[in-house]
GROMACS .gro file of C-alpha atoms in nm:
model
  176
    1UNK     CA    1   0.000   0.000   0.000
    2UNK     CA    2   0.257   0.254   0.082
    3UNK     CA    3   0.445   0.177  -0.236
    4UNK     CA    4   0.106   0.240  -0.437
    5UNK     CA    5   0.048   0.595  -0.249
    6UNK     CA    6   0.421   0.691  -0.343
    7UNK     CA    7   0.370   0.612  -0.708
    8UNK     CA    8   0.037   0.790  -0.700
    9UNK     CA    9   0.240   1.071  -0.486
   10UNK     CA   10   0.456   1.105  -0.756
   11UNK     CA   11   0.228   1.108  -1.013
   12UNK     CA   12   0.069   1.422  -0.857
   13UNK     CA   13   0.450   1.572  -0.869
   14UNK     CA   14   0.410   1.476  -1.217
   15UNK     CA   15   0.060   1.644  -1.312
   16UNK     CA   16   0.160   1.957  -1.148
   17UNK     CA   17   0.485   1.996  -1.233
   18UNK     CA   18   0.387   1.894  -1.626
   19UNK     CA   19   0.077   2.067  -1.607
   20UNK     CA   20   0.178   2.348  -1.841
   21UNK     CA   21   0.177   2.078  -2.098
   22UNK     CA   22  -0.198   2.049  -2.142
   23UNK     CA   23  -0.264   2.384  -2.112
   24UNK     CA   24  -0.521   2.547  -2.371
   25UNK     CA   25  -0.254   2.739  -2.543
   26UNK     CA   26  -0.109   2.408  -2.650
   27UNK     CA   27  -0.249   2.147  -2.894
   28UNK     CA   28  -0.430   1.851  -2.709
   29UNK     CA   29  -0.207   1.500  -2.772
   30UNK     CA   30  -0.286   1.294  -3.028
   31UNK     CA   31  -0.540   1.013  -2.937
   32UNK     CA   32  -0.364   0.674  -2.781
   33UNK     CA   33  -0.116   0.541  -2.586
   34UNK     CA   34   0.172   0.733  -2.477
   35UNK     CA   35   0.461   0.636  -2.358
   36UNK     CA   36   0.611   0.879  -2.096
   37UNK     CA   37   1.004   0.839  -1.981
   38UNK     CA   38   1.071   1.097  -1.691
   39UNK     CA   39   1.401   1.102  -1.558
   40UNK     CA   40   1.506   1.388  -1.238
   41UNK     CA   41   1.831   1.456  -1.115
   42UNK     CA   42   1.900   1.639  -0.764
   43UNK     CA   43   1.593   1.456  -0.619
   44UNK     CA   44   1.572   1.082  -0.461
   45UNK     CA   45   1.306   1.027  -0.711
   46UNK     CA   46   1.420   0.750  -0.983
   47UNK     CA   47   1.370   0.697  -1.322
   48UNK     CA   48   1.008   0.647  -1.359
   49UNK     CA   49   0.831   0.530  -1.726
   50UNK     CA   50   0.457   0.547  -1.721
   51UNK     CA   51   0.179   0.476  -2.016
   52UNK     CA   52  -0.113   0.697  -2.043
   53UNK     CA   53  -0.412   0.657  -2.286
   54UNK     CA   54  -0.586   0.968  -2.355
   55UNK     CA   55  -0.836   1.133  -2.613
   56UNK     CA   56  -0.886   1.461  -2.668
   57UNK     CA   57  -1.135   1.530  -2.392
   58UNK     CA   58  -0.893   1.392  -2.120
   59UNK     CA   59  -0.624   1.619  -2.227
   60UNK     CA   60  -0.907   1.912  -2.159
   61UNK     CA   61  -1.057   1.754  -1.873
   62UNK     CA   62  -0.680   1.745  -1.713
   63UNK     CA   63  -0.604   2.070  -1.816
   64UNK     CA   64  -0.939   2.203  -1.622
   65UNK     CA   65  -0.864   1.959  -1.324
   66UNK     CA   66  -0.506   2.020  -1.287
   67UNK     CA   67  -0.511   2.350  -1.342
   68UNK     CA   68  -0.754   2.458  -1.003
   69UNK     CA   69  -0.492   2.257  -0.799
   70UNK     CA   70  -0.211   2.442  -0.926
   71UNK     CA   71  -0.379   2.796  -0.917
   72UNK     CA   72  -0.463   2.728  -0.519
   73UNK     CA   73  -0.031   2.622  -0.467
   74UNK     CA   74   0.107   2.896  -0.756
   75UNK     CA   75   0.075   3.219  -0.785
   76UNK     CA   76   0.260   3.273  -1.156
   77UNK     CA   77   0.180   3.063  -1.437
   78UNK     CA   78   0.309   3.200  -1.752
   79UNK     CA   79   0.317   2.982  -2.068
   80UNK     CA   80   0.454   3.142  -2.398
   81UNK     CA   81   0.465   2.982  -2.749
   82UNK     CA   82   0.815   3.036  -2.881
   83UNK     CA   83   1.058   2.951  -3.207
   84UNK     CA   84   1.061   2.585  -3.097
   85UNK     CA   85   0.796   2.505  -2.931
   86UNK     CA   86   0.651   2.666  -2.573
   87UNK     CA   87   0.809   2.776  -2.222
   88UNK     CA   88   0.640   2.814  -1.899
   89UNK     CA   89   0.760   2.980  -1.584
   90UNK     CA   90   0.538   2.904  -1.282
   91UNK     CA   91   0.629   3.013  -0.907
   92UNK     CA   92   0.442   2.781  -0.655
   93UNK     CA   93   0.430   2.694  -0.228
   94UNK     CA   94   0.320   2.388  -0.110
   95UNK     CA   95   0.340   2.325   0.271
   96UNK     CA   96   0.578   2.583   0.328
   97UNK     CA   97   0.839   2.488   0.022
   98UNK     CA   98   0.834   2.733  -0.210
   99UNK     CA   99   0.960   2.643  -0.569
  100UNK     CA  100   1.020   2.849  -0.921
  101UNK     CA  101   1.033   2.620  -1.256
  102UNK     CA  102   1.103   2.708  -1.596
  103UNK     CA  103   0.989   2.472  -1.879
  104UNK     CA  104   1.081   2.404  -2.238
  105UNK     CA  105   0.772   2.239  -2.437
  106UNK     CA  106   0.928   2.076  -2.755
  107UNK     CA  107   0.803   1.832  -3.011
  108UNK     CA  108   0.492   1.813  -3.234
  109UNK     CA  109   0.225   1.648  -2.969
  110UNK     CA  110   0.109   1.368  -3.272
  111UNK     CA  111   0.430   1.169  -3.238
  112UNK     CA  112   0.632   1.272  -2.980
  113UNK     CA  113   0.715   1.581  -2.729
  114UNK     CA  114   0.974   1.659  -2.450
  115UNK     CA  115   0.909   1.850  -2.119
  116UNK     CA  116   1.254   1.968  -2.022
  117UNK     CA  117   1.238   2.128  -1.664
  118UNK     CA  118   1.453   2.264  -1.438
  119UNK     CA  119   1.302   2.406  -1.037
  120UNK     CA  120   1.443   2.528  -0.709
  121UNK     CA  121   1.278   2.482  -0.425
  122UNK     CA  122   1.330   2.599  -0.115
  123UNK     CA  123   1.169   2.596   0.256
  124UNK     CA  124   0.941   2.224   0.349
  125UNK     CA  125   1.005   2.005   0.634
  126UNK     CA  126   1.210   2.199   0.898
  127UNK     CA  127   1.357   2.486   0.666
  128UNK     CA  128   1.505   2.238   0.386
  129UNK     CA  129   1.812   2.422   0.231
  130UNK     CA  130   1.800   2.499  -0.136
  131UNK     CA  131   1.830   2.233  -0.385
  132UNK     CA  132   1.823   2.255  -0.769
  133UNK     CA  133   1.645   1.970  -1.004
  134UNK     CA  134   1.542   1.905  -1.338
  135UNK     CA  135   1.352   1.631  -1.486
  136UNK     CA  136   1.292   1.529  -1.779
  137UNK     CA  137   0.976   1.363  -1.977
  138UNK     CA  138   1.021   1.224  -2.309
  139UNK     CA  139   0.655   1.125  -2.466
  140UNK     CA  140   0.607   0.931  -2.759
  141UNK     CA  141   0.299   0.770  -2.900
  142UNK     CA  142   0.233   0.424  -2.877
  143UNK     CA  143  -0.062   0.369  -3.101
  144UNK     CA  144  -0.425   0.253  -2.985
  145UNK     CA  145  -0.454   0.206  -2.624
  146UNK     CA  146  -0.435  -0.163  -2.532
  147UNK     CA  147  -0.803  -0.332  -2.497
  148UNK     CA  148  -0.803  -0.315  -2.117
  149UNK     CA  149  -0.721   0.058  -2.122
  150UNK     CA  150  -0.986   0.333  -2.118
  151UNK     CA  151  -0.892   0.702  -2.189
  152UNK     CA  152  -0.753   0.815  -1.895
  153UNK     CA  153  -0.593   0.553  -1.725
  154UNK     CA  154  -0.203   0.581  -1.641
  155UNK     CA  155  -0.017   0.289  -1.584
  156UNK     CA  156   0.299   0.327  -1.337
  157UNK     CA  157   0.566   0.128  -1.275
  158UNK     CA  158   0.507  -0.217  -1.124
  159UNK     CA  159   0.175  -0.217  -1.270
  160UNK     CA  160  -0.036   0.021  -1.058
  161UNK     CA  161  -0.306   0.128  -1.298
  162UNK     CA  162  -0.498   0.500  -1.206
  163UNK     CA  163  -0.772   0.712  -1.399
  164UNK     CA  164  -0.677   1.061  -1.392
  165UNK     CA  165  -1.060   1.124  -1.391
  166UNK     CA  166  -1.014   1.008  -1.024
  167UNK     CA  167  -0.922   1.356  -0.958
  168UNK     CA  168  -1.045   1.342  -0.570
  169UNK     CA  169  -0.793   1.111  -0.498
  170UNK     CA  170  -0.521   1.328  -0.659
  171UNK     CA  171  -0.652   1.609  -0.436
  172UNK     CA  172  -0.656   1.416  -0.112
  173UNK     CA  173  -0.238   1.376  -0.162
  174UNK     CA  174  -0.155   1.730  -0.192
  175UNK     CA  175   0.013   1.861   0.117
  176UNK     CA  176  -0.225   2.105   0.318
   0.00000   0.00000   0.00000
């Protein structure tokens, strides 16, 4: 059990911290299966590859989910569309650690797409010095989700299997 609320933990990390990637500015993901490869340095957090089958009205439905949750924790979200693809600057708190992330959005969201981004946070449990990290998620499209996938569903390491329609249970993990 705790290993399934520390995969669902960090897929929370993920949502907010890649939620600039669904925003309405940018063009919803093609329909199907993707496969999503996020590595971090400067954090305990491994290597972690996930699938997620979507349609177009779960890359809106995240975007109008996610986005509440990270307008109670953030108070600058800025997403511009650039040369190459987008950036997004964001400046958020979360039980007392306060963190400032820039984002590069690359890649043609049919095929494949990169989120590279790199945060400092500062502040958390008992005054937490400064540390620098950057992750990043490489997404490429599987084809058709598999026939016991509905759009939606995420499947994490080790086989834990979520909806991101369960959006309460997201909630319920966010630091007060």
């Amino acid at each position: 059990m705790t290993r399934k609320l520390a995969l669902l933990g960090s897929a929370v990390c993920f949502m907010l911290s890649a939620s600039g990637a669904f925003a309405d500015d940018l063009p919803v993901r093609k329909a199907g299966l993707w496969e999503m490869k996020m590595v971090r340095t400067g954090s305990a957090m491994p290597e972690m590859t996930m699938q997620h089958c979507t349609d177009e009205a779960v890359d809106k439905e995240m975007n109008n989910n996610i986005s509440p949750m990270a307008k109670q924790v953030c108070s600058k979200q800025d997403i511009k569309k650039t040369s190459t693809g987008y950036v997004s600057d964001s400046e958020c708190n979360v039980a007392g650690m306060s963190t400032t992330s820039h984002a590069e959005i690359t890649g043609d969201f049919n095929s494949a797409y990169t989120v590279k981004t790199s945060s400092h946070a500062q502040g958390g449990a008992a005054g937490t010095a400064g540390r620098d990290t950057t992750m990043t998620l490489e997404a490429k499209w599987m084809g058709a989700c598999k026939s016991d996938q509905k759009p939606g569903d995420i499947v994490m390491p080790g086989g834990f299997k979520m909806n991101v329609r369960d959006v309460d249970k997201l909630k319920a993990l966010l630091p007060k």
